[in-house]
GROMACS .gro file of C-alpha atoms in nm:
model
  110
    1MET     CA    1  -4.753  -0.251   6.063
    2SER     CA    2  -4.747  -0.192   6.458
    3GLU     CA    3  -4.576   0.042   6.631
    4ARG     CA    4  -4.369  -0.043   6.876
    5THR     CA    5  -4.344   0.154   7.190
    6ILE     CA    6  -4.017   0.165   7.431
    7LYS     CA    7  -4.052   0.252   7.768
    8THR     CA    8  -3.833   0.322   8.035
    9ALA     CA    9  -3.840   0.438   8.349
   10ARG     CA   10  -3.616   0.686   8.300
   11VAL     CA   11  -3.763   1.006   8.133
   12LYS     CA   12  -3.582   1.338   8.187
   13LYS     CA   13  -3.779   1.664   8.104
   14ILE     CA   14  -3.604   1.998   8.133
   15ASN     CA   15  -3.763   2.345   8.228
   16GLU     CA   16  -3.687   2.642   8.416
   17ALA     CA   17  -3.650   2.501   8.717
   18ASN     CA   18  -3.462   2.190   8.575
   19ARG     CA   19  -3.187   2.380   8.381
   20GLY     CA   20  -2.823   2.286   8.334
   21SER     CA   21  -2.638   2.130   8.113
   22LEU     CA   22  -2.903   2.053   7.897
   23ALA     CA   23  -3.146   2.371   7.866
   24GLU     CA   24  -3.169   2.312   7.514
   25VAL     CA   25  -3.338   1.966   7.524
   26LEU     CA   26  -3.717   1.904   7.582
   27GLU     CA   27  -3.705   1.570   7.714
   28LYS     CA   28  -3.437   1.327   7.730
   29GLN     CA   29  -3.460   0.975   7.779
   30ILE     CA   30  -3.177   0.722   7.802
   31LEU     CA   31  -3.258   0.399   7.679
   32ILE     CA   32  -2.958   0.230   7.691
   33LYS     CA   33  -2.644   0.262   7.896
   34ASN     CA   34  -2.349  -0.015   7.957
   35ASP     CA   35  -1.982  -0.019   7.956
   36LYS     CA   36  -2.057  -0.089   7.543
   37TYR     CA   37  -2.248   0.152   7.430
   38ARG     CA   38  -2.557   0.472   7.517
   39MET     CA   39  -2.853   0.523   7.273
   40ILE     CA   40  -3.028   0.816   7.418
   41CYS     CA   41  -3.364   1.019   7.270
   42PHE     CA   42  -3.405   1.377   7.238
   43VAL     CA   43  -3.692   1.596   7.192
   44PHE     CA   44  -3.556   2.020   7.085
   45GLU     CA   45  -3.805   2.230   7.006
   46ALA     CA   46  -3.674   2.401   6.674
   47GLY     CA   47  -3.364   2.632   6.716
   48LYS     CA   48  -3.286   2.477   7.003
   49GLY     CA   49  -3.043   2.157   7.039
   50LEU     CA   50  -2.694   2.022   7.223
   51PRO     CA   51  -2.451   2.305   7.157
   52ASN     CA   52  -2.085   2.222   7.085
   53HIS     CA   53  -1.949   1.881   7.256
   54THR     CA   54  -1.742   1.587   7.212
   55HIS     CA   55  -1.775   1.197   7.308
   56GLN     CA   56  -1.538   0.909   7.304
   57GLY     CA   57  -1.525   0.685   6.995
   58LEU     CA   58  -1.834   0.703   6.762
   59ALA     CA   59  -2.169   0.774   6.740
   60ALA     CA   60  -2.453   0.798   6.522
   61ILE     CA   61  -2.779   0.986   6.496
   62GLN     CA   62  -3.093   0.924   6.347
   63VAL     CA   63  -3.376   1.166   6.286
   64ILE     CA   64  -3.739   1.008   6.396
   65SER     CA   65  -3.863   1.337   6.327
   66GLY     CA   66  -3.823   1.663   6.227
   67GLU     CA   67  -3.529   1.770   6.107
   68VAL     CA   68  -3.182   1.879   6.288
   69GLU     CA   69  -2.869   2.052   6.177
   70MET     CA   70  -2.516   1.877   6.215
   71SER     CA   71  -2.218   2.073   6.202
   72PHE     CA   72  -1.878   1.992   6.328
   73VAL     CA   73  -1.594   2.274   6.434
   74ASN     CA   74  -1.350   2.109   6.049
   75GLY     CA   75  -1.651   2.261   5.897
   76GLN     CA   76  -1.892   1.993   5.811
   77VAL     CA   77  -2.269   2.043   5.806
   78HIS     CA   78  -2.481   1.732   5.791
   79GLN     CA   79  -2.892   1.842   5.732
   80LEU     CA   80  -3.037   1.503   5.821
   81LYS     CA   81  -3.413   1.507   5.782
   82VAL     CA   82  -3.727   1.191   5.887
   83GLY     CA   83  -3.514   0.876   5.821
   84ASP     CA   84  -3.164   0.994   5.759
   85VAL     CA   85  -2.897   0.791   6.006
   86PHE     CA   86  -2.578   0.973   5.959
   87GLY     CA   87  -2.236   0.790   6.201
   88PHE     CA   88  -1.899   1.013   6.301
   89ASP     CA   89  -1.663   1.018   6.508
   90ALA     CA   90  -1.805   1.202   6.779
   91SER     CA   91  -1.429   1.301   6.887
   92ILE     CA   92  -1.462   1.522   6.627
   93GLU     CA   93  -1.678   1.903   6.840
   94HIS     CA   94  -1.966   1.905   6.679
   95ASN     CA   95  -2.351   1.979   6.749
   96VAL     CA   96  -2.680   1.967   6.722
   97ILE     CA   97  -2.983   2.207   6.609
   98ALA     CA   98  -3.348   2.143   6.503
   99LYS     CA   99  -3.453   2.315   6.231
  100LYS     CA  100  -3.833   2.254   6.342
  101GLN     CA  101  -3.860   2.060   6.661
  102SER     CA  102  -3.739   1.733   6.663
  103LYS     CA  103  -3.676   1.365   6.800
  104VAL     CA  104  -3.337   1.263   6.752
  105LEU     CA  105  -3.213   0.872   6.827
  106VAL     CA  106  -2.836   0.909   6.913
  107THR     CA  107  -2.621   0.602   6.972
  108ILE     CA  108  -2.208   0.721   7.114
  109ILE     CA  109  -1.996   0.347   7.112
  110ASN     CA  110  -1.771   0.424   7.368
   0.00000   0.00000   0.00000
């Protein structure tokens, strides 16, 4: 099986000079963004990730490499490993924290 590479012109790497609301993200690639959905690839360092947040609509997260923990304010906690795909109601406040360096693909349906 051959490996396909997705090329994108919009890559945002986070460093000390460019922090802000994505301070926990090592790399962010917006693969698709339109009126119906967004597809974003994130790379997180171990112990880092996305703090509590919400989105309108539904979402799915797929773990490409590493392991992440997804926690919801309603008490649900999900351990996700390579190959796992998890769909959820993104309007419920949630966070994503990497257990080790991880790459995830997030799709948000508006």
